[in-house]
Amino acid sequence: QVQLVESGGGLVQPGGSLRLSCAASGFTFSSYAMSWYRQAPGKERELAAGISSTGSWTKYTDSVKGRFTISRDNAKNTVYLQMNSLKPEDTAVYYCNAAEGVNWRPRFGSWGQGTQVTVSS
């Protein structure tokens, strides 16, 4: 059974930083690309960042390039998202999932509870 448990969100002022973690189980973590997705109020879920199975290459949506860094630890079955220079428009619930295809579609239908990130002064 796939389990994805996100943590690390919170309330932060503009310009601040947060580090999100996602602990995965129930599948062979090291065999899958992984991604962070986010869903802002009233909007569809979107890809924020992705990382290949070995961590050798990454993908970022344009709005987070240069500010967010995705990484993974295959020994710990965990993927991370370091978020710097946060902006109010980064406010969203952040989810992780395995990813597939050139469009980084979510691999699994079951999602974790997500972690809320709120950027506000």
PDB file of C-alpha atoms in Angstrom:
ATOM      1  CA  GLN A   1       0.000   0.000   0.000  1.00  0.00           C
ATOM      2  CA  VAL A   2       1.449   3.324  -1.092  1.00  0.00           C
ATOM      3  CA  GLN A   3       1.861   5.852   1.675  1.00  0.00           C
ATOM      4  CA  LEU A   4       3.092   9.412   1.260  1.00  0.00           C
ATOM      5  CA  VAL A   5       3.497  11.562   4.361  1.00  0.00           C
ATOM      6  CA  GLU A   6       4.327  15.225   3.876  1.00  0.00           C
ATOM      7  CA  SER A   7       5.589  17.511   6.617  1.00  0.00           C
ATOM      8  CA  GLY A   8       7.417  20.770   7.210  1.00  0.00           C
ATOM      9  CA  GLY A   9       4.862  23.354   6.152  1.00  0.00           C
ATOM     10  CA  GLY A  10       3.851  26.370   8.163  1.00  0.00           C
ATOM     11  CA  LEU A  11       3.325  30.111   8.229  1.00  0.00           C
ATOM     12  CA  VAL A  12       6.273  32.168   7.023  1.00  0.00           C
ATOM     13  CA  GLN A  13       6.811  35.801   6.095  1.00  0.00           C
ATOM     14  CA  PRO A  14       7.608  36.809   2.516  1.00  0.00           C
ATOM     15  CA  GLY A  15      11.279  36.209   1.833  1.00  0.00           C
ATOM     16  CA  GLY A  16      11.449  33.397   4.361  1.00  0.00           C
ATOM     17  CA  SER A  17      12.346  29.741   3.920  1.00  0.00           C
ATOM     18  CA  LEU A  18      10.858  26.338   4.620  1.00  0.00           C
ATOM     19  CA  ARG A  19      12.010  22.782   4.040  1.00  0.00           C
ATOM     20  CA  LEU A  20       9.375  20.206   3.204  1.00  0.00           C
ATOM     21  CA  SER A  21       9.846  16.459   3.612  1.00  0.00           C
ATOM     22  CA  CYS A  22       7.937  13.532   2.163  1.00  0.00           C
ATOM     23  CA  ALA A  23       8.375  10.043   3.583  1.00  0.00           C
ATOM     24  CA  ALA A  24       7.328   7.354   1.117  1.00  0.00           C
ATOM     25  CA  SER A  25       6.566   3.672   1.597  1.00  0.00           C
ATOM     26  CA  GLY A  26       4.777   0.818  -0.132  1.00  0.00           C
ATOM     27  CA  PHE A  27       6.731   0.975  -3.383  1.00  0.00           C
ATOM     28  CA  THR A  28      10.326   0.793  -4.558  1.00  0.00           C
ATOM     29  CA  PHE A  29      11.175   4.432  -3.959  1.00  0.00           C
ATOM     30  CA  SER A  30      14.540   4.385  -5.720  1.00  0.00           C
ATOM     31  CA  SER A  31      12.915   3.214  -8.965  1.00  0.00           C
ATOM     32  CA  TYR A  32      10.644   6.223  -9.374  1.00  0.00           C
ATOM     33  CA  ALA A  33      11.016   9.846 -10.243  1.00  0.00           C
ATOM     34  CA  MET A  34       9.392  11.933  -7.525  1.00  0.00           C
ATOM     35  CA  SER A  35       7.657  15.268  -7.621  1.00  0.00           C
ATOM     36  CA  TRP A  36       6.209  17.960  -5.429  1.00  0.00           C
ATOM     37  CA  TYR A  37       2.846  19.309  -6.496  1.00  0.00           C
ATOM     38  CA  ARG A  38       0.926  22.207  -4.995  1.00  0.00           C
ATOM     39  CA  GLN A  39      -2.670  23.325  -4.935  1.00  0.00           C
ATOM     40  CA  ALA A  40      -3.608  26.889  -4.135  1.00  0.00           C
ATOM     41  CA  PRO A  41      -7.146  27.817  -3.053  1.00  0.00           C
ATOM     42  CA  GLY A  42      -9.501  27.738  -6.020  1.00  0.00           C
ATOM     43  CA  LYS A  43      -6.853  26.426  -8.386  1.00  0.00           C
ATOM     44  CA  GLU A  44      -5.927  23.059  -9.844  1.00  0.00           C
ATOM     45  CA  ARG A  45      -3.034  21.045  -8.507  1.00  0.00           C
ATOM     46  CA  GLU A  46       0.178  21.841 -10.386  1.00  0.00           C
ATOM     47  CA  LEU A  47       3.695  20.507 -10.596  1.00  0.00           C
ATOM     48  CA  ALA A  48       6.164  22.512  -8.543  1.00  0.00           C
ATOM     49  CA  ALA A  49       9.329  20.425  -8.893  1.00  0.00           C
ATOM     50  CA  GLY A  50      10.465  16.962  -9.923  1.00  0.00           C
ATOM     51  CA  ILE A  51      13.568  14.813  -9.528  1.00  0.00           C
ATOM     52  CA  SER A  52      14.716  11.707 -11.357  1.00  0.00           C
ATOM     53  CA  SER A  53      15.008   8.354  -9.609  1.00  0.00           C
ATOM     54  CA  THR A  54      18.747   8.764  -9.074  1.00  0.00           C
ATOM     55  CA  GLY A  55      18.579  12.473  -8.349  1.00  0.00           C
ATOM     56  CA  SER A  56      20.761  13.268 -11.318  1.00  0.00           C
ATOM     57  CA  TRP A  57      18.355  15.714 -12.918  1.00  0.00           C
ATOM     58  CA  THR A  58      15.544  17.964 -11.830  1.00  0.00           C
ATOM     59  CA  LYS A  59      12.572  19.875 -13.178  1.00  0.00           C
ATOM     60  CA  TYR A  60      11.027  23.104 -11.872  1.00  0.00           C
ATOM     61  CA  THR A  61       8.019  25.099 -12.858  1.00  0.00           C
ATOM     62  CA  ASP A  62       9.086  28.531 -14.047  1.00  0.00           C
ATOM     63  CA  SER A  63       7.674  30.412 -11.074  1.00  0.00           C
ATOM     64  CA  VAL A  64       9.920  28.598  -8.573  1.00  0.00           C
ATOM     65  CA  LYS A  65      13.168  28.341 -10.542  1.00  0.00           C
ATOM     66  CA  GLY A  66      16.099  29.731  -8.620  1.00  0.00           C
ATOM     67  CA  ARG A  67      14.160  29.695  -5.338  1.00  0.00           C
ATOM     68  CA  PHE A  68      13.199  26.044  -4.752  1.00  0.00           C
ATOM     69  CA  THR A  69      15.497  23.017  -4.681  1.00  0.00           C
ATOM     70  CA  ILE A  70      14.255  19.433  -4.789  1.00  0.00           C
ATOM     71  CA  SER A  71      16.415  16.602  -3.482  1.00  0.00           C
ATOM     72  CA  ARG A  72      16.024  13.013  -2.365  1.00  0.00           C
ATOM     73  CA  ASP A  73      17.601  10.436  -0.093  1.00  0.00           C
ATOM     74  CA  ASN A  74      16.955   6.975  -1.481  1.00  0.00           C
ATOM     75  CA  ALA A  75      18.352   5.338   1.646  1.00  0.00           C
ATOM     76  CA  LYS A  76      15.629   7.055   3.673  1.00  0.00           C
ATOM     77  CA  ASN A  77      12.832   6.868   1.067  1.00  0.00           C
ATOM     78  CA  THR A  78      12.412  10.612   1.456  1.00  0.00           C
ATOM     79  CA  VAL A  79      12.140  13.532  -0.941  1.00  0.00           C
ATOM     80  CA  TYR A  80      12.694  17.134   0.132  1.00  0.00           C
ATOM     81  CA  LEU A  81      11.787  20.581  -1.110  1.00  0.00           C
ATOM     82  CA  GLN A  82      13.894  23.495   0.075  1.00  0.00           C
ATOM     83  CA  MET A  83      11.934  26.684  -0.500  1.00  0.00           C
ATOM     84  CA  ASN A  84      13.724  30.025  -0.253  1.00  0.00           C
ATOM     85  CA  SER A  85      12.653  33.596  -0.973  1.00  0.00           C
ATOM     86  CA  LEU A  86       9.048  32.599  -0.486  1.00  0.00           C
ATOM     87  CA  LYS A  87       6.309  34.748  -1.979  1.00  0.00           C
ATOM     88  CA  PRO A  88       2.615  35.059  -1.098  1.00  0.00           C
ATOM     89  CA  GLU A  89       1.793  33.302  -4.381  1.00  0.00           C
ATOM     90  CA  ASP A  90       3.588  30.196  -3.088  1.00  0.00           C
ATOM     91  CA  THR A  91       0.769  29.755  -0.582  1.00  0.00           C
ATOM     92  CA  ALA A  92      -0.728  26.318  -1.223  1.00  0.00           C
ATOM     93  CA  VAL A  93      -1.038  22.793   0.067  1.00  0.00           C
ATOM     94  CA  TYR A  94       2.038  20.882  -1.053  1.00  0.00           C
ATOM     95  CA  TYR A  95       1.891  17.180  -1.932  1.00  0.00           C
ATOM     96  CA  CYS A  96       4.431  14.649  -3.107  1.00  0.00           C
ATOM     97  CA  ASN A  97       3.929  11.715  -5.430  1.00  0.00           C
ATOM     98  CA  ALA A  98       5.909   9.534  -7.755  1.00  0.00           C
ATOM     99  CA  ALA A  99       5.932  10.921 -11.275  1.00  0.00           C
ATOM    100  CA  GLU A 100       5.854   9.471 -14.765  1.00  0.00           C
ATOM    101  CA  GLY A 101       6.085  10.635 -18.338  1.00  0.00           C
ATOM    102  CA  VAL A 102       7.467  13.746 -19.908  1.00  0.00           C
ATOM    103  CA  ASN A 103       4.753  15.813 -18.228  1.00  0.00           C
ATOM    104  CA  TRP A 104       5.568  14.501 -14.741  1.00  0.00           C
ATOM    105  CA  ARG A 105       2.071  13.150 -14.181  1.00  0.00           C
ATOM    106  CA  PRO A 106       1.341  11.813 -10.711  1.00  0.00           C
ATOM    107  CA  ARG A 107       1.965   8.055 -10.668  1.00  0.00           C
ATOM    108  CA  PHE A 108      -0.230   6.992  -7.786  1.00  0.00           C
ATOM    109  CA  GLY A 109      -3.888   7.723  -7.260  1.00  0.00           C
ATOM    110  CA  SER A 110      -3.558   7.839  -3.498  1.00  0.00           C
ATOM    111  CA  TRP A 111      -2.255  11.076  -2.051  1.00  0.00           C
ATOM    112  CA  GLY A 112      -1.011  12.041   1.365  1.00  0.00           C
ATOM    113  CA  GLN A 113      -2.645  14.699   3.492  1.00  0.00           C
ATOM    114  CA  GLY A 114      -0.316  17.361   2.140  1.00  0.00           C
ATOM    115  CA  THR A 115       1.360  20.104   4.116  1.00  0.00           C
ATOM    116  CA  GLN A 116       0.043  23.668   4.198  1.00  0.00           C
ATOM    117  CA  VAL A 117       2.444  26.472   3.289  1.00  0.00           C
ATOM    118  CA  THR A 118       1.208  29.982   3.991  1.00  0.00           C
ATOM    119  CA  VAL A 119       3.323  32.993   3.047  1.00  0.00           C
ATOM    120  CA  SER A 120       2.002  36.140   4.645  1.00  0.00           C
ATOM    121  CA  SER A 121       3.145  39.131   6.624  1.00  0.00           C
TER     122      SER A 121
END
